[in-house]
Short mmCIF file of C-alpha atoms in Angstrom, two decimals:
data_model
loop_
_atom_site.label_atom_id
_atom_site.label_comp_id
_atom_site.label_asym_id
_atom_site.label_seq_id
_atom_site.Cartn_x
_atom_site.Cartn_y
_atom_site.Cartn_z
CA MET A 19 1.11 36.07 -21.42
CA VAL A 20 3.89 38.59 -22.08
CA SER A 21 6.84 39.04 -19.76
CA GLY A 22 7.41 42.26 -17.83
CA GLU A 23 10.21 44.81 -17.38
CA GLY A 24 11.70 45.63 -20.75
CA ALA A 25 10.36 42.54 -22.48
CA ASP A 26 7.34 44.00 -24.30
CA ALA A 27 8.48 42.69 -27.68
CA GLN A 28 9.37 39.23 -26.37
CA PRO A 29 6.95 36.29 -26.52
CA GLY A 30 6.06 33.99 -23.67
CA ARG A 31 6.99 34.06 -20.03
CA VAL A 32 10.35 33.86 -18.28
CA VAL A 33 10.76 30.47 -16.61
CA LEU A 34 13.53 29.19 -14.35
CA VAL A 35 13.85 25.43 -13.78
CA THR A 36 16.33 24.07 -11.25
CA GLY A 37 17.91 20.68 -11.77
CA ALA A 38 17.28 20.99 -15.50
CA SER A 39 20.01 18.82 -17.01
CA ARG A 40 18.07 15.54 -16.97
CA GLY A 41 14.88 13.75 -15.99
CA ILE A 42 11.89 15.79 -14.84
CA GLY A 43 13.80 19.07 -14.97
CA LEU A 44 14.83 18.59 -18.61
CA ALA A 45 11.29 17.53 -19.52
CA CYS A 46 10.02 20.77 -17.95
CA VAL A 47 12.51 22.83 -19.96
CA GLU A 48 11.27 21.18 -23.15
CA TRP A 49 7.61 21.66 -22.19
CA PHE A 50 7.95 25.39 -21.57
CA LEU A 51 10.06 25.94 -24.68
CA ALA A 52 7.50 24.05 -26.77
CA ASN A 53 4.83 26.36 -25.38
CA GLY A 54 6.68 29.52 -26.40
CA ASP A 55 8.35 30.51 -23.14
CA ARG A 56 11.94 31.57 -22.46
CA VAL A 57 13.69 29.23 -20.08
CA ALA A 58 16.75 29.36 -17.84
CA GLY A 59 17.70 25.86 -16.72
CA THR A 60 20.17 25.27 -13.91
CA TYR A 61 22.74 22.49 -13.75
CA ARG A 62 25.26 21.62 -11.04
CA GLY A 63 28.00 19.72 -12.88
CA GLU A 64 30.93 21.13 -14.76
CA LYS A 65 29.60 20.22 -18.20
CA GLU A 66 27.02 22.62 -19.62
CA PRO A 67 23.98 20.73 -20.95
CA ALA A 68 23.22 20.91 -24.65
CA ALA A 69 20.30 23.04 -25.77
CA PRO A 70 17.10 20.99 -26.04
CA GLY A 71 16.25 19.63 -29.46
CA ASP A 72 14.07 21.85 -31.63
CA PRO A 73 16.12 24.45 -33.60
CA GLU A 74 13.18 26.84 -33.26
CA TRP A 75 13.95 27.04 -29.54
CA ALA A 76 17.37 28.59 -30.12
CA GLY A 77 17.73 31.87 -28.29
CA ARG A 78 15.02 31.02 -25.78
CA PHE A 79 17.08 28.64 -23.63
CA LEU A 80 19.79 29.68 -21.19
CA PRO A 81 21.79 27.06 -19.26
CA VAL A 82 22.98 28.44 -15.92
CA ARG A 83 25.36 26.71 -13.54
CA CYS A 84 23.91 26.75 -10.02
CA ASP A 85 24.29 24.77 -6.82
CA VAL A 86 21.12 25.56 -4.87
CA THR A 87 22.97 24.97 -1.58
CA ASP A 88 25.12 28.03 -2.34
CA PRO A 89 23.33 31.38 -1.81
CA GLY A 90 25.81 33.13 -4.11
CA ASP A 91 25.10 30.66 -6.92
CA VAL A 92 21.35 31.19 -6.56
CA GLU A 93 21.71 34.96 -6.75
CA ARG A 94 23.97 34.70 -9.78
CA ALA A 95 21.63 32.29 -11.59
CA PHE A 96 18.65 34.60 -11.17
CA SER A 97 20.70 37.63 -12.16
CA GLU A 98 21.85 35.89 -15.36
CA ALA A 99 18.30 34.87 -16.23
CA GLU A 100 17.02 38.39 -15.59
CA ALA A 101 19.77 39.95 -17.69
CA ALA A 102 18.97 37.64 -20.60
CA PHE A 103 15.18 37.51 -20.45
CA GLY A 104 13.70 39.68 -17.68
CA PRO A 105 12.27 38.84 -14.25
CA VAL A 106 11.32 35.23 -13.57
CA GLU A 107 7.57 34.68 -13.76
CA VAL A 108 7.51 30.90 -13.34
CA LEU A 109 9.80 28.95 -11.00
CA VAL A 110 10.01 25.16 -11.08
CA SER A 111 12.00 24.08 -8.02
CA ASN A 112 13.09 20.62 -9.05
CA ALA A 113 16.74 20.20 -7.97
CA GLY A 114 17.08 17.25 -5.64
CA ILE A 115 19.34 14.43 -4.50
CA THR A 116 19.05 11.11 -2.69
CA ARG A 117 21.44 9.51 -0.19
CA ASP A 118 19.51 6.41 0.81
CA THR A 119 20.39 4.29 3.81
CA LEU A 120 18.59 2.90 6.84
CA VAL A 121 18.20 5.26 9.78
CA LEU A 122 20.64 3.40 12.04
CA ARG A 123 23.31 3.69 9.35
CA MET A 124 22.50 7.24 8.27
CA GLY A 125 25.18 9.73 9.20
CA ASP A 126 24.56 13.39 9.84
CA ASP A 127 26.15 14.25 6.51
CA ALA A 128 23.63 12.15 4.57
CA TRP A 129 20.79 13.86 6.43
CA ASP A 130 22.21 17.36 6.13
CA ASP A 131 23.12 17.11 2.43
CA VAL A 132 19.67 15.95 1.36
CA LEU A 133 17.83 18.53 3.45
CA ALA A 134 20.18 21.29 2.28
CA THR A 135 19.52 20.54 -1.38
CA ASN A 136 15.91 19.40 -1.47
CA LEU A 137 14.33 21.63 1.16
CA THR A 138 16.62 24.55 1.96
CA GLY A 139 17.55 24.86 -1.71
CA GLY A 140 13.86 25.07 -2.58
CA PHE A 141 13.35 27.77 0.04
CA ARG A 142 16.31 29.72 -1.28
CA VAL A 143 15.22 29.81 -4.94
CA ALA A 144 11.58 30.51 -4.06
CA LYS A 145 12.55 33.43 -1.84
CA ARG A 146 14.62 34.93 -4.64
CA ALA A 147 11.83 34.47 -7.17
CA ILE A 148 9.15 35.94 -4.91
CA ALA A 149 11.12 39.16 -4.48
CA LYS A 150 10.52 40.06 -8.14
CA MET A 151 7.12 38.38 -8.47
CA LEU A 152 5.73 40.66 -5.76
CA ARG A 153 6.64 43.68 -7.91
CA LEU A 154 5.13 42.10 -11.01
CA ARG A 155 1.99 41.18 -9.07
CA ARG A 156 1.92 37.76 -10.70
CA GLY A 157 3.85 34.51 -10.65
CA ARG A 158 3.80 30.74 -10.47
CA ILE A 159 5.95 28.62 -8.16
CA ILE A 160 5.87 24.84 -8.41
CA PHE A 161 7.86 22.61 -6.06
CA VAL A 162 8.65 19.04 -7.10
CA SER A 163 8.05 16.80 -4.10
CA SER A 164 7.52 13.01 -4.16
CA VAL A 165 4.94 10.41 -3.26
CA GLY A 166 7.67 9.18 -0.91
CA ALA A 167 6.86 12.15 1.31
CA PHE A 168 3.50 10.54 2.08
CA VAL A 169 3.96 6.77 1.86
CA GLY A 170 7.47 6.54 3.34
CA LEU A 171 10.00 4.12 1.88
CA PRO A 172 12.69 2.27 3.86
CA GLY A 173 16.05 3.95 3.65
CA GLN A 174 14.62 7.33 2.70
CA ALA A 175 13.99 9.08 6.02
CA ASN A 176 16.08 12.05 4.88
CA TYR A 177 14.52 12.21 1.41
CA ALA A 178 10.95 11.80 2.71
CA ALA A 179 11.50 14.49 5.34
CA SER A 180 12.84 16.93 2.75
CA LYS A 181 10.02 16.30 0.31
CA ALA A 182 7.31 16.45 2.98
CA GLY A 183 8.82 19.72 4.21
CA LEU A 184 8.23 21.24 0.78
CA VAL A 185 4.48 20.82 1.22
CA GLY A 186 4.29 22.72 4.49
CA MET A 187 6.64 25.39 3.19
CA ALA A 188 4.66 25.79 -0.05
CA ARG A 189 1.38 26.22 1.79
CA ALA A 190 2.83 28.85 4.13
CA MET A 191 4.27 30.72 1.14
CA ALA A 192 0.99 30.40 -0.76
CA ARG A 193 -0.86 32.26 2.00
CA GLU A 194 1.80 34.96 2.17
CA VAL A 195 1.78 35.85 -1.54
CA ALA A 196 -1.76 35.08 -2.70
CA SER A 197 -2.85 38.72 -2.54
CA ARG A 198 -0.33 39.50 -5.32
CA SER A 199 -1.75 36.86 -7.69
CA ILE A 200 1.18 34.51 -7.07
CA THR A 201 0.33 30.83 -6.75
CA VAL A 202 2.47 28.23 -4.99
CA ASN A 203 1.80 24.55 -5.59
CA VAL A 204 3.44 21.15 -5.29
CA VAL A 205 3.66 18.23 -7.70
CA ALA A 206 4.29 14.83 -6.11
CA PRO A 207 5.58 12.32 -8.67
CA GLY A 208 5.49 8.61 -7.95
CA VAL A 209 7.62 5.98 -9.67
CA VAL A 210 9.00 7.83 -12.68
CA ASP A 211 11.47 6.46 -15.20
CA THR A 212 14.48 8.76 -14.69
CA ASP A 213 18.20 8.44 -14.04
CA MET A 214 17.60 9.06 -10.33
CA THR A 215 15.12 6.19 -9.93
CA ALA A 216 17.36 3.93 -12.00
CA GLU A 217 19.92 4.26 -9.21
CA LEU A 218 17.52 2.39 -6.91
CA GLY A 219 18.27 -0.83 -8.78
CA GLU A 220 16.17 -2.99 -11.07
CA GLY A 221 14.75 -5.18 -8.30
CA ARG A 222 13.55 -2.28 -6.18
CA LEU A 223 12.12 -0.48 -9.20
CA GLN A 224 10.18 -3.58 -10.22
CA ALA A 225 8.79 -3.94 -6.70
CA LEU A 226 7.72 -0.30 -6.67
CA GLY A 227 6.15 -0.62 -10.11
CA GLU A 228 4.04 -3.54 -8.92
CA MET A 229 2.55 -1.28 -6.24
CA VAL A 230 1.25 1.24 -8.80
CA PRO A 231 -2.46 0.75 -9.58
CA LEU A 232 -1.93 1.80 -13.22
CA GLY A 233 0.69 -0.91 -13.47
CA ARG A 234 3.62 1.07 -14.86
CA ALA A 235 6.18 3.73 -14.11
CA GLY A 236 5.39 7.26 -15.20
CA THR A 237 7.44 9.35 -17.59
CA ALA A 238 9.19 12.64 -17.00
CA ALA A 239 7.06 14.15 -19.76
CA GLU A 240 3.87 13.25 -17.87
CA VAL A 241 5.15 15.04 -14.77
CA ALA A 242 6.14 18.04 -16.90
CA ASP A 243 2.60 18.17 -18.30
CA ALA A 244 1.22 18.48 -14.77
CA ILE A 245 3.75 21.16 -13.87
CA GLY A 246 2.94 23.03 -17.06
CA TYR A 247 -0.73 22.99 -16.16
CA LEU A 248 -0.08 24.47 -12.71
CA ALA A 249 1.95 27.21 -14.41
CA SER A 250 -0.84 27.99 -16.87
CA ASP A 251 -3.55 30.64 -16.83
CA GLY A 252 -6.07 27.83 -16.39
CA ALA A 253 -4.63 27.06 -12.94
CA GLY A 254 -4.90 30.64 -11.72
CA TYR A 255 -7.35 29.67 -8.95
CA ILE A 256 -5.22 26.79 -7.63
CA THR A 257 -2.75 27.49 -4.83
CA GLY A 258 -1.44 25.57 -1.83
CA SER A 259 -2.34 22.30 -3.54
CA VAL A 260 -0.51 19.01 -3.96
CA LEU A 261 -0.99 17.32 -7.33
CA ALA A 262 0.01 13.66 -7.28
CA VAL A 263 1.36 12.29 -10.57
CA ASP A 264 1.85 8.74 -9.35
CA GLY A 265 -0.43 6.30 -11.16
CA GLY A 266 -2.55 6.07 -8.02
CA LEU A 267 0.28 4.88 -5.76
CA GLY A 268 -0.49 7.36 -3.00
CA MET A 269 -4.24 7.74 -3.50
CA GLY A 270 -6.14 8.79 -0.44
CA LEU A 271 -3.08 10.16 1.33
#
């Protein structure tokens, strides 16, 4: 598939991945680059991430600093991606945080910060992407949720609420934009070996791993494979769906 607006000679699609400096986001960047796309990857810290490995990908990766809780940052990130590559055709909304604590100890700031990043941030980047996708009459939006949205884990009321909210939001958006050949889907990873899950502690990770029917944690690359599929031509008739990548942890939910 060839990108639009002024990109006739350029290969692949234009992809924007939020939260792209590590874990699932970085794996997504590498997946799309390996499949010939041009990718803008957002990061929130001060240090710009290094370009992903393969020298052949040089020139097709653009790191963009963006805090998804800041509307100005979101607008700037999209503008930079558009200036470099053209309008965004695939959005992977992956940026997310955790601030785990039991409900009785959870302050308003812990609730507000997680919802602002995981849910409102997702809304903000999707809204910006849709504006151009409607003109192109095509597009793919994939939100990264979590099996925690469905099974509920102690200490994660804020995180579960934010990730469950993505599902309802995605399905509403999917109905709004389907007539323009834009699909909106959700991937719900389970226990995945990333820096974020490592912060849960070895004991809690082991306990979670023992709950997985397949008997192991997943990898970021396996989640990226699922996201890549939903962004592909082969998934053109899938919208408003939730694809669990969880080793069976949430089956039936």
